[in-house]
CSV table of C-alpha atoms in Angstrom, one decimal:
chain,number,residue,atom,x,y,z
A,1,MET,CA,4.4,-4.5,-22.7
A,2,PRO,CA,1.1,-3.0,-21.3
A,3,ASN,CA,-0.1,0.0,-23.2
A,4,LYS,CA,-0.4,2.9,-20.8
A,5,LEU,CA,-1.7,5.3,-23.4
A,6,SER,CA,-5.3,6.3,-24.1
A,7,ALA,CA,-6.2,5.5,-20.5
A,8,CYS,CA,-6.8,7.0,-17.0
A,9,THR,CA,-9.2,9.5,-15.5
A,10,SER,CA,-8.2,12.2,-12.9
A,11,ILE,CA,-9.7,14.5,-10.3
A,12,LEU,CA,-8.2,17.4,-8.4
A,13,ILE,CA,-10.0,19.2,-5.5
A,14,GLY,CA,-8.9,22.5,-3.9
A,15,LYS,CA,-8.9,22.9,-0.1
A,16,LYS,CA,-11.9,25.3,0.0
A,17,ALA,CA,-13.9,23.0,-2.3
A,18,SER,CA,-13.5,20.1,0.2
A,19,ILE,CA,-15.6,19.4,3.2
A,20,ASP,CA,-12.7,19.1,5.6
A,21,GLY,CA,-10.2,21.6,4.2
A,22,SER,CA,-8.0,19.0,2.7
A,23,ILE,CA,-6.6,18.9,-0.9
A,24,MET,CA,-7.2,15.8,-3.0
A,25,ILE,CA,-5.7,14.6,-6.2
A,26,GLY,CA,-6.7,11.2,-7.6
A,27,ARG,CA,-6.5,9.1,-10.7
A,28,ASN,CA,-7.4,5.7,-12.1
A,29,GLU,CA,-4.4,3.9,-13.6
A,30,ASP,CA,-5.9,2.1,-16.6
A,31,ALA,CA,-3.8,-0.2,-18.7
A,32,LYS,CA,-4.7,-3.9,-18.7
A,33,ALA,CA,-7.4,-6.0,-17.0
A,34,ALA,CA,-4.9,-8.5,-15.5
A,35,TRP,CA,-1.6,-6.7,-14.7
A,36,PRO,CA,-0.8,-6.6,-11.0
A,37,LYS,CA,0.4,-3.6,-9.0
A,38,HIS,CA,2.4,-3.5,-5.8
A,39,MET,CA,2.6,-0.8,-3.1
A,40,VAL,CA,5.9,0.2,-1.6
A,41,VAL,CA,7.4,2.7,0.8
A,42,HIS,CA,11.0,3.7,-0.2
A,43,PRO,CA,13.0,4.8,2.8
A,44,HIS,CA,15.0,8.1,2.9
A,45,GLY,CA,18.1,7.9,0.7
A,46,ALA,CA,17.0,4.7,-1.2
A,47,VAL,CA,17.0,6.1,-4.7
A,48,PRO,CA,20.3,5.5,-6.6
A,49,ARG,CA,22.3,8.4,-7.9
A,50,LYS,CA,21.8,7.4,-11.5
A,51,PHE,CA,18.5,6.5,-13.1
A,52,VAL,CA,18.4,4.4,-16.3
A,53,SER,CA,15.0,3.9,-17.9
A,54,LYS,CA,14.3,0.4,-19.1
A,55,GLU,CA,11.7,1.7,-21.5
A,56,THR,CA,13.5,4.6,-23.3
A,57,LYS,CA,17.1,4.0,-22.1
A,58,LEU,CA,17.3,7.6,-20.8
A,59,GLU,CA,20.0,8.2,-18.2
A,60,ILE,CA,19.6,10.9,-15.6
A,61,GLU,CA,22.0,11.9,-12.8
A,62,LEU,CA,19.9,12.3,-9.6
A,63,PRO,CA,20.6,14.5,-6.5
A,64,ASP,CA,22.4,13.0,-3.5
A,65,ASP,CA,19.6,12.9,-1.1
A,66,SER,CA,16.2,11.3,-1.8
A,67,ALA,CA,13.1,11.6,0.5
A,68,ARG,CA,11.0,8.7,1.8
A,69,TYR,CA,8.0,8.2,-0.5
A,70,SER,CA,5.2,5.8,-1.2
A,71,ALA,CA,4.6,4.4,-4.7
A,72,THR,CA,2.6,1.7,-6.7
A,73,PRO,CA,5.1,0.1,-9.1
A,74,GLU,CA,4.3,-2.7,-11.6
A,75,TRP,CA,4.7,-6.3,-10.5
A,76,THR,CA,7.7,-6.6,-12.9
A,77,ASP,CA,10.3,-4.0,-13.9
A,78,LYS,CA,10.8,-5.6,-17.3
A,79,TYR,CA,9.2,-2.7,-19.1
A,80,GLY,CA,10.1,-0.1,-16.5
A,81,LEU,CA,9.0,0.9,-13.0
A,82,PHE,CA,5.7,2.9,-13.5
A,83,GLU,CA,5.6,4.0,-9.9
A,84,GLU,CA,2.6,6.1,-10.8
A,85,ASP,CA,1.6,7.8,-7.5
A,86,GLY,CA,2.8,8.6,-4.0
A,87,ILE,CA,3.4,11.0,-1.1
A,88,ASN,CA,6.9,11.9,0.1
A,89,GLU,CA,8.1,12.7,3.6
A,90,TYR,CA,7.6,16.5,2.9
A,91,ASN,CA,3.9,15.8,2.2
A,92,VAL,CA,4.2,16.4,-1.5
A,93,ALA,CA,1.9,14.2,-3.5
A,94,MET,CA,2.3,13.3,-7.2
A,95,SER,CA,0.3,11.2,-9.7
A,96,ALA,CA,1.7,10.5,-13.2
A,97,THR,CA,0.2,10.3,-15.7
A,98,GLU,CA,-3.1,11.3,-17.4
A,99,SER,CA,-2.4,10.3,-21.0
A,100,ALA,CA,-3.4,12.8,-23.7
A,101,TYR,CA,-2.8,13.7,-27.3
A,102,SER,CA,-1.1,16.6,-29.2
A,103,ASN,CA,-2.2,17.7,-32.6
A,104,SER,CA,-0.1,17.2,-35.8
A,105,LEU,CA,0.8,20.9,-36.3
A,106,VAL,CA,2.5,21.0,-32.9
A,107,LEU,CA,4.2,17.6,-33.3
A,108,GLY,CA,5.5,18.7,-36.7
A,109,ALA,CA,7.3,21.6,-35.0
A,110,ASP,CA,8.4,19.8,-31.9
A,111,PRO,CA,8.2,16.0,-32.3
A,112,LEU,CA,8.0,13.6,-29.4
A,113,VAL,CA,11.4,12.3,-28.3
A,114,LYS,CA,11.9,8.5,-28.6
A,115,ASN,CA,14.5,8.4,-25.8
A,116,GLY,CA,12.9,11.0,-23.6
A,117,LEU,CA,11.3,11.1,-20.1
A,118,ASN,CA,8.1,9.2,-20.1
A,119,GLU,CA,5.4,8.2,-17.6
A,120,GLU,CA,7.4,5.1,-16.6
A,121,ALA,CA,10.1,7.3,-14.9
A,122,MET,CA,8.4,10.5,-13.8
A,123,VAL,CA,7.5,9.7,-10.2
A,124,THR,CA,10.9,8.1,-9.6
A,125,VAL,CA,13.0,11.0,-10.8
A,126,VAL,CA,10.8,13.8,-9.4
A,127,LEU,CA,8.9,12.9,-6.2
A,128,PRO,CA,11.9,12.0,-4.0
A,129,PHE,CA,13.6,15.3,-4.7
A,130,VAL,CA,11.0,18.0,-4.1
A,131,LYS,CA,9.7,19.7,-1.0
A,132,THR,CA,6.7,21.5,-2.4
A,133,ALA,CA,4.2,21.0,-5.3
A,134,ARG,CA,5.6,24.0,-7.1
A,135,GLU,CA,9.1,22.4,-6.9
A,136,GLY,CA,7.6,19.3,-8.4
A,137,VAL,CA,6.1,21.1,-11.3
A,138,LEU,CA,9.4,23.0,-12.0
A,139,ARG,CA,11.6,19.9,-11.7
A,140,LEU,CA,9.4,17.9,-14.1
A,141,GLY,CA,9.2,20.8,-16.5
A,142,ASN,CA,13.0,21.4,-16.5
A,143,LEU,CA,13.6,17.7,-17.1
A,144,ILE,CA,11.2,17.5,-20.0
A,145,ALA,CA,12.6,20.7,-21.5
A,146,LYS,CA,16.1,19.2,-21.3
A,147,TYR,CA,15.5,15.6,-22.2
A,148,GLY,CA,12.2,15.7,-24.0
A,149,THR,CA,9.3,13.3,-23.7
A,150,GLY,CA,7.9,10.6,-25.9
A,151,GLU,CA,4.3,11.1,-24.7
A,152,THR,CA,1.7,13.8,-24.2
A,153,ASN,CA,0.8,13.7,-20.5
A,154,GLY,CA,-0.9,15.4,-17.6
A,155,VAL,CA,0.6,15.1,-14.1
A,156,LEU,CA,-1.0,15.9,-10.8
A,157,PHE,CA,0.8,17.6,-7.9
A,158,ALA,CA,-0.2,18.6,-4.4
A,159,ASP,CA,1.2,19.6,-1.0
A,160,ASP,CA,-0.4,20.8,2.2
A,161,ASN,CA,-1.2,24.2,0.7
A,162,GLU,CA,-2.1,23.8,-3.0
A,163,ALA,CA,-2.7,21.5,-6.0
A,164,TRP,CA,-1.3,21.9,-9.5
A,165,TYR,CA,-2.0,20.3,-12.9
A,166,PHE,CA,0.9,19.9,-15.3
A,167,GLU,CA,0.6,19.2,-19.0
A,168,SER,CA,3.3,18.4,-21.6
A,169,GLY,CA,2.1,19.4,-25.1
A,170,ALA,CA,4.9,18.4,-27.4
A,171,GLY,CA,8.4,17.0,-27.3
A,172,HIS,CA,9.7,19.7,-24.9
A,173,TYR,CA,7.0,22.3,-24.1
A,174,TRP,CA,4.8,22.3,-21.1
A,175,VAL,CA,2.5,24.4,-18.9
A,176,ALA,CA,1.0,24.0,-15.4
A,177,GLN,CA,-1.9,25.7,-13.6
A,178,ARG,CA,-2.7,25.9,-9.9
A,179,ILE,CA,-6.1,24.6,-9.0
A,180,PRO,CA,-8.0,27.5,-7.3
A,181,ASP,CA,-8.8,26.7,-3.7
A,182,ASP,CA,-12.5,26.8,-4.3
A,183,CYS,CA,-12.5,24.7,-7.4
A,184,TYR,CA,-12.1,21.2,-8.7
A,185,ALA,CA,-11.1,19.7,-12.1
A,186,VAL,CA,-11.8,16.4,-13.8
A,187,VAL,CA,-9.6,15.3,-16.7
A,188,ALA,CA,-10.0,12.4,-19.2
A,189,ASN,CA,-7.3,11.8,-21.8
A,190,GLN,CA,-7.4,15.3,-23.3
A,191,LEU,CA,-5.2,18.3,-22.8
A,192,ALA,CA,-7.3,20.3,-20.4
A,193,ILE,CA,-5.6,23.5,-19.4
A,194,GLN,CA,-7.1,26.5,-21.3
A,195,GLU,CA,-6.2,30.2,-21.1
A,196,ILE,CA,-2.6,30.9,-19.8
A,197,ASP,CA,-1.9,34.1,-18.0
A,198,PHE,CA,1.8,34.7,-18.5
A,199,ASN,CA,1.7,37.6,-16.0
A,200,ASP,CA,0.4,35.5,-13.1
A,201,PRO,CA,3.2,33.4,-11.6
A,202,ASN,CA,1.1,32.5,-8.6
A,203,ASN,CA,-1.2,30.4,-10.7
A,204,PHE,CA,0.7,29.5,-13.9
A,205,MET,CA,4.1,28.0,-14.7
A,206,PHE,CA,5.3,27.2,-18.2
A,207,HIS,CA,8.3,26.5,-20.4
A,208,PRO,CA,10.1,29.8,-20.8
A,209,GLY,CA,10.2,29.6,-24.6
A,210,ILE,CA,6.6,28.4,-25.2
A,211,ARG,CA,5.2,31.7,-26.5
A,212,GLU,CA,8.1,32.2,-28.9
A,213,PHE,CA,7.7,28.6,-30.1
A,214,VAL,CA,4.0,29.0,-30.8
A,215,GLU,CA,4.4,32.3,-32.6
A,216,LYS,CA,7.4,31.3,-34.6
A,217,ASN,CA,5.7,28.1,-35.9
A,218,HIS,CA,2.3,29.8,-36.5
A,219,LEU,CA,0.4,27.4,-34.2
A,220,ASN,CA,-2.2,29.6,-32.5
A,221,PRO,CA,-5.6,29.6,-34.3
A,222,ASP,CA,-6.6,32.7,-32.2
A,223,PRO,CA,-3.5,35.0,-31.5
A,224,THR,CA,-5.6,37.3,-29.3
A,225,THR,CA,-5.5,34.6,-26.6
A,226,PHE,CA,-3.2,31.7,-25.6
A,227,ASN,CA,-5.5,28.7,-25.1
A,228,PHE,CA,-3.2,25.8,-24.4
A,229,ARG,CA,-5.8,23.2,-25.1
A,230,LYS,CA,-6.7,24.7,-28.5
A,231,ILE,CA,-3.1,25.3,-29.6
A,232,PHE,CA,-1.6,22.0,-28.5
A,233,GLY,CA,-4.5,19.6,-28.1
A,234,THR,CA,-7.1,17.7,-30.2
A,235,ALA,CA,-10.9,17.9,-30.6
A,236,ASP,CA,-12.0,15.1,-32.9
A,237,GLN,CA,-14.7,12.5,-32.9
A,238,SER,CA,-12.7,10.1,-30.7
A,239,ASP,CA,-12.5,12.7,-28.0
A,240,ALA,CA,-16.3,13.1,-28.2
A,241,ILE,CA,-16.8,9.3,-27.6
A,242,TYR,CA,-13.8,8.5,-25.4
A,243,SER,CA,-12.9,11.6,-23.3
A,244,GLU,CA,-15.5,14.3,-23.0
A,245,PRO,CA,-18.3,12.1,-21.5
A,246,ARG,CA,-16.1,11.4,-18.5
A,247,VAL,CA,-15.6,15.1,-17.9
A,248,TRP,CA,-19.3,15.7,-18.4
A,249,ILE,CA,-20.4,13.2,-15.8
A,250,GLY,CA,-18.1,14.7,-13.2
A,251,HIS,CA,-19.7,18.1,-13.8
A,252,GLN,CA,-23.1,16.6,-13.5
A,253,MET,CA,-22.2,15.0,-10.2
A,254,PHE,CA,-20.7,18.0,-8.6
A,255,SER,CA,-21.9,21.1,-10.5
A,256,SER,CA,-25.3,20.2,-11.9
A,257,HIS,CA,-26.6,23.8,-11.8
A,258,GLN,CA,-23.6,25.3,-13.7
A,259,ALA,CA,-23.4,22.3,-16.1
A,260,LYS,CA,-27.1,22.2,-17.0
A,261,GLY,CA,-26.4,23.0,-20.7
A,262,GLU,CA,-23.5,20.6,-21.1
A,263,THR,CA,-23.8,17.4,-23.1
A,264,PRO,CA,-21.6,14.3,-23.1
A,265,GLU,CA,-20.0,15.3,-26.4
A,266,SER,CA,-19.6,19.0,-25.6
A,267,THR,CA,-16.2,20.2,-27.0
A,268,GLU,CA,-15.9,23.3,-24.8
A,269,LEU,CA,-16.2,21.8,-21.3
A,270,PRO,CA,-14.3,24.0,-18.8
A,271,PHE,CA,-11.2,22.8,-17.0
A,272,LEU,CA,-12.0,24.4,-13.7
A,273,MET,CA,-15.4,24.2,-11.9
A,274,LYS,CA,-16.8,25.3,-8.6
A,275,PRO,CA,-18.8,22.5,-6.9
A,276,ASP,CA,-22.4,23.0,-5.8
A,277,ARG,CA,-21.4,21.7,-2.4
A,278,LEU,CA,-18.3,20.9,-0.5
A,279,LEU,CA,-16.7,17.6,-1.6
A,280,SER,CA,-15.5,14.7,0.5
A,281,VAL,CA,-13.0,11.9,-0.2
A,282,ILE,CA,-16.1,9.7,-0.7
A,283,ASP,CA,-17.1,12.0,-3.5
A,284,ALA,CA,-13.7,11.7,-5.1
A,285,GLN,CA,-14.0,7.9,-4.7
A,286,ASN,CA,-17.4,7.9,-6.3
A,287,TYR,CA,-16.2,9.9,-9.3
A,288,LEU,CA,-13.3,7.5,-9.9
A,289,SER,CA,-15.8,4.5,-9.5
A,290,ASN,CA,-18.4,6.0,-11.8
A,291,HIS,CA,-19.8,4.2,-14.9
A,292,TYR,CA,-22.6,6.6,-15.8
A,293,GLU,CA,-25.0,5.2,-13.1
A,294,GLY,CA,-28.5,6.8,-13.4
A,295,THR,CA,-28.0,7.5,-17.1
A,296,GLY,CA,-28.7,5.6,-20.3
A,297,PHE,CA,-25.0,5.2,-20.9
A,298,ASP,CA,-24.4,2.8,-18.0
A,299,PRO,CA,-22.8,-0.4,-19.5
A,300,LEU,CA,-24.4,-2.5,-16.7
A,301,THR,CA,-27.9,-1.8,-18.1
A,302,ASN,CA,-29.8,-2.9,-21.2
A,303,SER,CA,-30.1,0.6,-22.5
A,304,PRO,CA,-29.5,1.0,-26.3
A,305,SER,CA,-26.8,3.6,-25.4
A,306,ALA,CA,-25.2,1.4,-22.7
A,307,HIS,CA,-21.9,1.1,-24.4
A,308,LYS,CA,-21.8,4.4,-26.3
A,309,TYR,CA,-19.2,6.1,-24.1
A,310,ARG,CA,-16.1,4.9,-22.3
A,311,PRO,CA,-16.8,4.8,-18.5
A,312,ILE,CA,-14.5,6.0,-15.8
A,313,SER,CA,-14.3,2.8,-13.9
A,314,LEU,CA,-13.7,-0.3,-16.1
A,315,ALA,CA,-12.1,-3.7,-16.2
A,316,LYS,CA,-8.6,-2.5,-17.2
A,317,THR,CA,-8.1,-0.3,-14.1
A,318,GLN,CA,-5.0,-1.6,-12.3
A,319,GLU,CA,-5.4,0.6,-9.3
A,320,SER,CA,-7.1,3.8,-8.3
A,321,HIS,CA,-5.7,6.2,-5.8
A,322,ILE,CA,-6.5,9.5,-4.0
A,323,LEU,CA,-3.7,11.4,-2.4
A,324,GLN,CA,-5.1,13.5,0.4
A,325,THR,CA,-2.9,16.3,1.7
A,326,GLY,CA,-3.3,19.3,4.0
A,327,ARG,CA,-5.3,17.4,6.6
A,328,LYS,CA,-5.4,18.1,10.3
A,329,GLY,CA,-4.0,14.6,10.8
A,330,PRO,CA,-1.5,12.7,8.8
A,331,ASP,CA,-1.8,12.9,5.0
A,332,ILE,CA,-3.3,9.8,3.4
A,333,HIS,CA,-2.5,7.7,0.4
A,334,TRP,CA,-5.8,6.0,-0.4
A,335,LEU,CA,-5.4,2.9,-2.7
A,336,ALA,CA,-8.0,0.7,-4.3
A,337,MET,CA,-6.4,-2.3,-6.1
A,338,GLY,CA,-8.1,-3.4,-9.3
A,339,VAL,CA,-11.4,-2.0,-10.5
A,340,ALA,CA,-12.4,1.0,-8.3
A,341,ASN,CA,-16.1,0.3,-8.6
A,342,GLU,CA,-15.6,-3.2,-7.2
A,343,SER,CA,-12.8,-2.6,-4.8
A,344,THR,CA,-12.3,-0.6,-1.6
A,345,TYR,CA,-10.1,2.4,-1.0
A,346,VAL,CA,-7.7,1.6,1.8
A,347,PRO,CA,-6.1,4.5,3.7
A,348,PHE,CA,-2.3,4.3,4.2
A,349,PHE,CA,-1.1,7.1,6.5
A,350,ASN,CA,1.9,9.2,5.3
A,351,GLY,CA,4.8,8.4,7.6
A,352,ILE,CA,4.5,4.7,7.6
A,353,THR,CA,7.6,2.7,6.9
A,354,LYS,CA,6.2,-0.7,6.2
A,355,LEU,CA,3.2,-2.3,4.4
A,356,PRO,CA,1.3,-5.6,4.7
A,357,ALA,CA,3.1,-8.4,2.9
A,358,ALA,CA,0.2,-8.9,0.5
A,359,TYR,CA,0.7,-5.5,-1.0
A,360,GLY,CA,4.3,-6.5,-2.1
A,361,ARG,CA,3.1,-9.6,-3.8
A,362,GLY,CA,1.3,-10.3,-7.1
A,363,LYS,CA,2.4,-11.5,-10.5
A,364,LEU,CA,1.2,-13.6,-13.5
A,365,PRO,CA,-0.5,-16.0,-13.3
A,366,ALA,CA,-2.8,-15.0,-10.4
A,367,GLN,CA,-1.9,-15.8,-6.8
A,368,LEU,CA,-4.3,-15.3,-4.0
A,369,ASN,CA,-1.8,-14.2,-1.4
A,370,SER,CA,-1.6,-10.9,-3.3
A,371,ALA,CA,-3.7,-7.8,-2.4
A,372,TYR,CA,-4.2,-7.0,-6.1
A,373,TRP,CA,-5.4,-10.5,-6.9
A,374,ILE,CA,-7.6,-10.8,-3.8
A,375,PHE,CA,-9.6,-7.7,-4.9
A,376,LYS,CA,-9.6,-8.9,-8.6
A,377,HIS,CA,-10.7,-12.4,-7.6
A,378,THR,CA,-13.8,-11.0,-5.8
A,379,SER,CA,-14.5,-8.6,-8.6
A,380,VAL,CA,-14.5,-11.4,-11.2
A,381,LEU,CA,-16.8,-13.6,-9.1
A,382,VAL,CA,-19.2,-10.7,-8.7
A,383,ASP,CA,-19.2,-10.1,-12.5
A,384,SER,CA,-20.2,-13.7,-13.1
A,385,HIS,CA,-23.7,-13.1,-11.6
A,386,LEU,CA,-23.8,-9.3,-11.2
A,387,HIS,CA,-27.5,-9.0,-10.4
A,388,ASP,CA,-27.3,-11.4,-7.5
A,389,PHE,CA,-23.8,-10.7,-6.2
A,390,LEU,CA,-23.4,-7.0,-6.6
A,391,PRO,CA,-25.6,-6.2,-3.5
A,392,LEU,CA,-23.3,-8.5,-1.4
A,393,LEU,CA,-20.3,-6.6,-2.6
A,394,ARG,CA,-21.9,-3.2,-1.9
A,395,ASP,CA,-22.6,-4.4,1.7
A,396,VAL,CA,-18.9,-5.1,2.3
A,397,GLN,CA,-17.9,-1.8,0.6
A,398,LYS,CA,-20.3,0.2,2.8
A,399,GLU,CA,-19.0,-1.5,6.0
A,400,ARG,CA,-15.4,-0.9,5.0
A,401,ASN,CA,-16.0,2.7,4.0
A,402,ALA,CA,-17.6,3.5,7.4
A,403,ALA,CA,-14.8,1.6,9.2
A,404,ALA,CA,-12.2,3.7,7.3
A,405,GLN,CA,-13.8,7.0,8.4
A,406,LYS,CA,-13.9,5.7,12.0
A,407,LEU,CA,-10.2,4.6,11.8
A,408,ILE,CA,-9.2,8.1,10.5
A,409,ARG,CA,-10.9,9.9,13.3
A,410,GLU,CA,-9.3,7.6,15.9
A,411,THR,CA,-5.9,7.9,14.3
A,412,ASP,CA,-6.0,11.7,14.0
A,413,ASN,CA,-6.9,12.1,17.6
A,414,LYS,CA,-4.2,9.8,18.9
A,415,ALA,CA,-1.5,10.8,16.4
A,416,ALA,CA,-1.6,14.4,17.5
A,417,ALA,CA,-0.1,13.4,20.9
A,418,LEU,CA,2.7,11.3,19.4
A,419,GLN,CA,6.0,12.0,17.6
A,420,GLY,CA,9.2,10.2,16.4
A,421,ASP,CA,9.3,6.4,16.5
A,422,ALA,CA,6.1,6.2,18.6
A,423,LEU,CA,4.2,8.0,15.9
A,424,THR,CA,5.7,5.9,13.1
A,425,ASP,CA,4.9,2.7,14.9
A,426,TYR,CA,1.3,3.8,15.6
A,427,LEU,CA,0.7,4.8,11.9
A,428,ASN,CA,2.2,1.5,10.8
A,429,ASP,CA,-0.1,-0.5,13.1
A,430,GLN,CA,-3.2,1.5,12.1
A,431,SER,CA,-2.6,1.2,8.4
A,432,ASP,CA,-1.6,-2.5,8.6
A,433,LYS,CA,-4.6,-3.6,10.6
A,434,PHE,CA,-7.2,-1.9,8.4
A,435,ALA,CA,-5.6,-3.1,5.2
A,436,ASN,CA,-5.5,-6.7,6.5
A,437,ASP,CA,-9.0,-6.5,7.8
A,438,THR,CA,-10.2,-5.4,4.4
A,439,LEU,CA,-8.3,-8.2,2.6
A,440,THR,CA,-10.0,-10.6,5.0
A,441,ALA,CA,-13.4,-9.2,4.3
A,442,TYR,CA,-12.9,-9.7,0.5
A,443,ARG,CA,-11.5,-13.2,1.0
A,444,ASN,CA,-14.6,-14.1,3.1
A,445,LEU,CA,-16.9,-12.5,0.4
A,446,ALA,CA,-15.1,-14.5,-2.3
A,447,MET,CA,-15.7,-17.8,-0.4
A,448,GLU,CA,-19.4,-16.9,0.1
A,449,LEU,CA,-19.8,-16.2,-3.6
A,450,ILE,CA,-18.1,-19.5,-4.6
A,451,THR,CA,-20.5,-21.3,-2.3
A,452,LYS,CA,-23.5,-19.6,-3.8
A,453,MET,CA,-22.2,-20.2,-7.4
A,454,THR,CA,-22.5,-24.0,-6.9
A,455,ASP,CA,-26.3,-23.6,-7.3
A,456,TYR,CA,-25.7,-22.0,-10.8
A,457,CYS,CA,-24.0,-25.1,-12.2
A,458,GLU,CA,-25.4,-26.2,-15.5
A,459,LEU,CA,-24.9,-29.9,-14.5
A,460,ASN,CA,-28.0,-29.9,-12.4
A,461,PHE,CA,-31.2,-32.0,-12.6
A,462,LYS,CA,-34.4,-31.3,-10.8
A,463,THR,CA,-35.9,-34.6,-9.6
A,464,ASP,CA,-39.6,-35.2,-9.9
A,465,GLU,CA,-41.0,-34.8,-6.4
A,466,ASN,CA,-43.2,-37.9,-6.9
A,467,LEU,CA,-40.1,-40.2,-7.4
């Protein structure tokens, strides 16, 4: 079974912090370097009335009516679905999960639940049944309070109006905070939410018994406040090496003036930040693709500190996504299969009912009719001679990124005049064509790289020119 824990990096951007007024939530799904993902669109009413988890054996009765939603499940359901991310027909987006850790004091009072609701099932039992981000937070919170969870996790929600970050801190207790419109947040495998204002329902939601639980079990190191991170989370040396540097680099990228005094191992990095400038979807992509470029911590350099910290983008990323809501045109499920830094984010418009066949394929061993493996194939070839081949990949990425922005402008303009089946067909065609064109570009690049690699073969001999 692939280990989902100790992985992933997330970003959330409020609508007044973005360049186009949209809301963005995104995450790298990190588990295993070779573990294929698919993309699907479940039609309205497709979810069965009863869910049974293959991972924990939890059984949940589900509502009668399920919404259409996109998702990125595993290539096999042997260990569970792990649908991970998607947008439903009501423009609610969800990404689950950002793995984190709870401290021993908390887990001694409310242990994790072996047969509870885990990452594997969260999108499946929540996203098809909610019409707003707030409803998503409350539904997930109620399910965890009832059934418990076997993991400490963060979950991202958004709709066309707001974004929320949800965290479970023990077997049954949870909190959620609304991302202020003019702020962003980056999260990296730590409980991130800090001060909870129990008198501000517009910006905070929480398990109704959480204050009593904390007080009864003497869990709060500073009873004059209620800092969720400090009460429920961890702050040890592994956090300093593994988690905090990824938050630090996000602050350096987007809030360099405010973050001037921060260091990669700072233990008091704030959850919410205001950006120095308005952020675009390209900025969100660049964060999820980051490996400390321009610093001494970049693993692609020969710096003595090159491998000191865990980078955001790394080989075990299965897929990276950005769910963009509140747009003037159709909401977008951006998906980069494989390693974000060596892939391309493909825009799939919300409202589509079908996907290119390659996105429904992919298993072990590798097969090159699969979107996941097409991107991974090119990535592995580039890695073999990084200095020579990376510029060729960057050229393809730049062309595809520009083409994506052109496609979106064109689609927004035409989609505004369409509705019903005509709109669905148009969005299907636009998404399908760009996705297939991108796969073709990566196939062509792979063939070019293989051709060039023939000159690197060790079984070569340079003949004397006088012979």
